[in-house]
Amino acid sequence: MVAGVDNPHFNKGTMDQATSPDQRRFRRYGVKLPCRVKPRASHRSAELPELKVETLDVSSGGLFFLASAEWSIGTAIEFELELPAHGVRRPVRIRCRGTITRIVPREGGRTGIGATIDHYKFSPLRKASRR
């Protein structure tokens, strides 16, 4: 398991800078990956259920997904992405912490949610540990 890594690119600037399309600092990849996401538990709130979503795009600094949950900008979240094996590589799980920086209302009762990746940790994905 690789040690956790902090992403310094989103610790500076304002949320407006992080969400403006003209201020994007990372190349986005339109990739659909299974993702489990939930608000980070705090001492002031009860633990909320985990949602299973699919990413619409991912970059090294954040991700965008659709959800039926009503969250707000500034909400701290935890999420896991599973990257499939390509070539000789093994599948990998990435556990992340981030912050919601963008909310985009969509039709059909779903909401587009953009979030930063503030911290991440890679771990190999073993067949027995897949959900």
PDB file of C-alpha atoms in Angstrom:
ATOM      1  CA  MET A   1       0.000   0.000   0.000  1.00  0.00           C
ATOM      2  CA  VAL A   2       1.324   3.411  -0.930  1.00  0.00           C
ATOM      3  CA  ALA A   3       1.308   6.137   1.709  1.00  0.00           C
ATOM      4  CA  GLY A   4      -1.361   8.819   1.482  1.00  0.00           C
ATOM      5  CA  VAL A   5      -0.692  11.835  -0.689  1.00  0.00           C
ATOM      6  CA  ASP A   6      -2.006  15.352  -0.126  1.00  0.00           C
ATOM      7  CA  ASN A   7      -3.025  17.360  -3.178  1.00  0.00           C
ATOM      8  CA  PRO A   8      -1.641  20.892  -2.679  1.00  0.00           C
ATOM      9  CA  HIS A   9      -3.289  22.283  -5.814  1.00  0.00           C
ATOM     10  CA  PHE A  10      -6.672  22.770  -4.162  1.00  0.00           C
ATOM     11  CA  ASN A  11      -5.504  24.146  -0.822  1.00  0.00           C
ATOM     12  CA  LYS A  12      -4.942  27.565  -2.460  1.00  0.00           C
ATOM     13  CA  GLY A  13      -7.424  29.938  -4.079  1.00  0.00           C
ATOM     14  CA  THR A  14     -11.148  30.255  -3.738  1.00  0.00           C
ATOM     15  CA  MET A  15     -13.974  27.905  -4.607  1.00  0.00           C
ATOM     16  CA  ASP A  16     -14.866  30.206  -7.497  1.00  0.00           C
ATOM     17  CA  GLN A  17     -11.412  29.628  -8.944  1.00  0.00           C
ATOM     18  CA  ALA A  18     -11.695  25.877  -8.484  1.00  0.00           C
ATOM     19  CA  THR A  19     -15.083  25.683 -10.209  1.00  0.00           C
ATOM     20  CA  SER A  20     -14.689  28.106 -13.112  1.00  0.00           C
ATOM     21  CA  PRO A  21     -14.227  26.285 -16.445  1.00  0.00           C
ATOM     22  CA  ASP A  22     -11.634  28.921 -17.381  1.00  0.00           C
ATOM     23  CA  GLN A  23      -9.569  28.141 -14.277  1.00  0.00           C
ATOM     24  CA  ARG A  24      -9.193  24.377 -14.731  1.00  0.00           C
ATOM     25  CA  ARG A  25      -5.659  23.282 -13.964  1.00  0.00           C
ATOM     26  CA  PHE A  26      -5.939  19.594 -14.749  1.00  0.00           C
ATOM     27  CA  ARG A  27      -6.778  17.685 -17.908  1.00  0.00           C
ATOM     28  CA  ARG A  28     -10.165  15.997 -17.551  1.00  0.00           C
ATOM     29  CA  TYR A  29     -10.792  12.457 -18.767  1.00  0.00           C
ATOM     30  CA  GLY A  30     -14.358  11.538 -19.700  1.00  0.00           C
ATOM     31  CA  VAL A  31     -14.273   8.161 -18.002  1.00  0.00           C
ATOM     32  CA  LYS A  32     -17.092   6.295 -16.318  1.00  0.00           C
ATOM     33  CA  LEU A  33     -15.837   4.539 -13.214  1.00  0.00           C
ATOM     34  CA  PRO A  34     -17.795   2.994 -10.366  1.00  0.00           C
ATOM     35  CA  CYS A  35     -17.475   5.166  -7.288  1.00  0.00           C
ATOM     36  CA  ARG A  36     -18.737   4.936  -3.719  1.00  0.00           C
ATOM     37  CA  VAL A  37     -19.155   8.324  -2.046  1.00  0.00           C
ATOM     38  CA  LYS A  38     -20.421   9.640   1.290  1.00  0.00           C
ATOM     39  CA  PRO A  39     -20.144  12.801   3.353  1.00  0.00           C
ATOM     40  CA  ARG A  40     -17.299  12.599   5.863  1.00  0.00           C
ATOM     41  CA  ALA A  41     -18.578  11.901   9.347  1.00  0.00           C
ATOM     42  CA  SER A  42     -18.015  14.595  11.897  1.00  0.00           C
ATOM     43  CA  HIS A  43     -18.533  14.711  15.629  1.00  0.00           C
ATOM     44  CA  ARG A  44     -21.583  16.945  15.029  1.00  0.00           C
ATOM     45  CA  SER A  45     -23.443  14.752  12.535  1.00  0.00           C
ATOM     46  CA  ALA A  46     -24.626  11.179  12.259  1.00  0.00           C
ATOM     47  CA  GLU A  47     -22.938   8.975   9.698  1.00  0.00           C
ATOM     48  CA  LEU A  48     -24.780   9.210   6.376  1.00  0.00           C
ATOM     49  CA  PRO A  49     -25.230   6.286   3.957  1.00  0.00           C
ATOM     50  CA  GLU A  50     -22.804   5.604   1.166  1.00  0.00           C
ATOM     51  CA  LEU A  51     -23.996   6.225  -2.411  1.00  0.00           C
ATOM     52  CA  LYS A  52     -22.978   4.157  -5.413  1.00  0.00           C
ATOM     53  CA  VAL A  53     -22.431   6.488  -8.356  1.00  0.00           C
ATOM     54  CA  GLU A  54     -20.554   6.547 -11.642  1.00  0.00           C
ATOM     55  CA  THR A  55     -18.085   9.268 -12.558  1.00  0.00           C
ATOM     56  CA  LEU A  56     -18.653  11.318 -15.708  1.00  0.00           C
ATOM     57  CA  ASP A  57     -15.124  12.697 -15.716  1.00  0.00           C
ATOM     58  CA  VAL A  58     -12.006  12.487 -13.577  1.00  0.00           C
ATOM     59  CA  SER A  59      -8.810  14.532 -13.373  1.00  0.00           C
ATOM     60  CA  SER A  60      -5.819  14.387 -11.060  1.00  0.00           C
ATOM     61  CA  GLY A  61      -7.425  17.200  -9.045  1.00  0.00           C
ATOM     62  CA  GLY A  62     -11.069  16.149  -8.899  1.00  0.00           C
ATOM     63  CA  LEU A  63     -14.085  14.341 -10.304  1.00  0.00           C
ATOM     64  CA  PHE A  64     -17.640  14.939 -11.495  1.00  0.00           C
ATOM     65  CA  PHE A  65     -20.546  12.535 -10.911  1.00  0.00           C
ATOM     66  CA  LEU A  66     -24.347  12.419 -10.809  1.00  0.00           C
ATOM     67  CA  ALA A  67     -26.205  11.719  -7.563  1.00  0.00           C
ATOM     68  CA  SER A  68     -29.705  11.919  -6.149  1.00  0.00           C
ATOM     69  CA  ALA A  69     -28.413  13.311  -2.844  1.00  0.00           C
ATOM     70  CA  GLU A  70     -28.848  16.941  -1.839  1.00  0.00           C
ATOM     71  CA  TRP A  71     -25.409  18.118  -0.818  1.00  0.00           C
ATOM     72  CA  SER A  72     -23.997  21.622  -0.731  1.00  0.00           C
ATOM     73  CA  ILE A  73     -20.788  23.331  -1.767  1.00  0.00           C
ATOM     74  CA  GLY A  74     -18.164  22.955   0.933  1.00  0.00           C
ATOM     75  CA  THR A  75     -19.332  19.495   2.095  1.00  0.00           C
ATOM     76  CA  ALA A  76     -16.378  17.253   2.963  1.00  0.00           C
ATOM     77  CA  ILE A  77     -16.686  13.821   1.335  1.00  0.00           C
ATOM     78  CA  GLU A  78     -14.935  10.451   1.226  1.00  0.00           C
ATOM     79  CA  PHE A  79     -15.002   8.340  -1.906  1.00  0.00           C
ATOM     80  CA  GLU A  80     -13.464   5.250  -3.491  1.00  0.00           C
ATOM     81  CA  LEU A  81     -12.710   4.671  -7.147  1.00  0.00           C
ATOM     82  CA  GLU A  82     -11.770   1.326  -8.649  1.00  0.00           C
ATOM     83  CA  LEU A  83      -9.461   1.401 -11.644  1.00  0.00           C
ATOM     84  CA  PRO A  84      -9.650  -1.746 -13.780  1.00  0.00           C
ATOM     85  CA  ALA A  85      -6.553  -3.676 -14.818  1.00  0.00           C
ATOM     86  CA  HIS A  86      -4.968  -2.666 -18.129  1.00  0.00           C
ATOM     87  CA  GLY A  87      -2.273  -4.785 -19.732  1.00  0.00           C
ATOM     88  CA  VAL A  88      -0.139  -6.350 -17.003  1.00  0.00           C
ATOM     89  CA  ARG A  89      -1.251  -4.000 -14.219  1.00  0.00           C
ATOM     90  CA  ARG A  90      -3.515  -5.161 -11.423  1.00  0.00           C
ATOM     91  CA  PRO A  91      -6.763  -3.388 -10.594  1.00  0.00           C
ATOM     92  CA  VAL A  92      -6.334  -0.604  -8.036  1.00  0.00           C
ATOM     93  CA  ARG A  93      -8.593   1.033  -5.467  1.00  0.00           C
ATOM     94  CA  ILE A  94      -8.110   4.726  -4.749  1.00  0.00           C
ATOM     95  CA  ARG A  95      -9.497   5.979  -1.440  1.00  0.00           C
ATOM     96  CA  CYS A  96      -9.945   9.738  -1.439  1.00  0.00           C
ATOM     97  CA  ARG A  97     -11.027  12.671   0.660  1.00  0.00           C
ATOM     98  CA  GLY A  98     -12.298  15.796  -1.014  1.00  0.00           C
ATOM     99  CA  THR A  99     -14.656  18.738  -0.945  1.00  0.00           C
ATOM    100  CA  ILE A 100     -17.719  19.488  -3.060  1.00  0.00           C
ATOM    101  CA  THR A 101     -16.983  22.601  -5.122  1.00  0.00           C
ATOM    102  CA  ARG A 102     -19.708  22.561  -7.762  1.00  0.00           C
ATOM    103  CA  ILE A 103     -23.421  21.717  -7.910  1.00  0.00           C
ATOM    104  CA  VAL A 104     -25.182  21.493 -11.291  1.00  0.00           C
ATOM    105  CA  PRO A 105     -28.951  20.806 -11.309  1.00  0.00           C
ATOM    106  CA  ARG A 106     -29.910  18.184 -13.909  1.00  0.00           C
ATOM    107  CA  GLU A 107     -33.177  16.821 -15.218  1.00  0.00           C
ATOM    108  CA  GLY A 108     -34.624  13.653 -13.757  1.00  0.00           C
ATOM    109  CA  GLY A 109     -34.038  14.451 -10.093  1.00  0.00           C
ATOM    110  CA  ARG A 110     -30.281  13.993 -10.247  1.00  0.00           C
ATOM    111  CA  THR A 111     -27.606  16.551  -9.491  1.00  0.00           C
ATOM    112  CA  GLY A 112     -24.172  16.904 -11.045  1.00  0.00           C
ATOM    113  CA  ILE A 113     -21.548  17.168  -8.330  1.00  0.00           C
ATOM    114  CA  GLY A 114     -17.987  18.355  -8.819  1.00  0.00           C
ATOM    115  CA  ALA A 115     -15.476  17.680  -6.066  1.00  0.00           C
ATOM    116  CA  THR A 116     -11.795  18.152  -5.430  1.00  0.00           C
ATOM    117  CA  ILE A 117      -9.419  15.353  -4.540  1.00  0.00           C
ATOM    118  CA  ASP A 118      -7.616  16.716  -1.475  1.00  0.00           C
ATOM    119  CA  HIS A 119      -5.985  13.468  -0.323  1.00  0.00           C
ATOM    120  CA  TYR A 120      -5.719   9.992  -1.844  1.00  0.00           C
ATOM    121  CA  LYS A 121      -4.276   6.556  -1.119  1.00  0.00           C
ATOM    122  CA  PHE A 122      -3.736   3.709  -3.605  1.00  0.00           C
ATOM    123  CA  SER A 123      -4.122   0.066  -2.643  1.00  0.00           C
ATOM    124  CA  PRO A 124      -4.050  -3.075  -4.790  1.00  0.00           C
ATOM    125  CA  LEU A 125      -7.465  -4.570  -5.423  1.00  0.00           C
ATOM    126  CA  ARG A 126      -7.547  -8.291  -4.702  1.00  0.00           C
ATOM    127  CA  LYS A 127     -10.262 -10.486  -6.160  1.00  0.00           C
ATOM    128  CA  ALA A 128     -11.472 -11.458  -2.677  1.00  0.00           C
ATOM    129  CA  SER A 129     -11.812  -7.816  -1.616  1.00  0.00           C
ATOM    130  CA  ARG A 130     -13.943  -6.650  -4.568  1.00  0.00           C
ATOM    131  CA  ARG A 131     -17.505  -5.725  -3.694  1.00  0.00           C
TER     132      ARG A 131
END
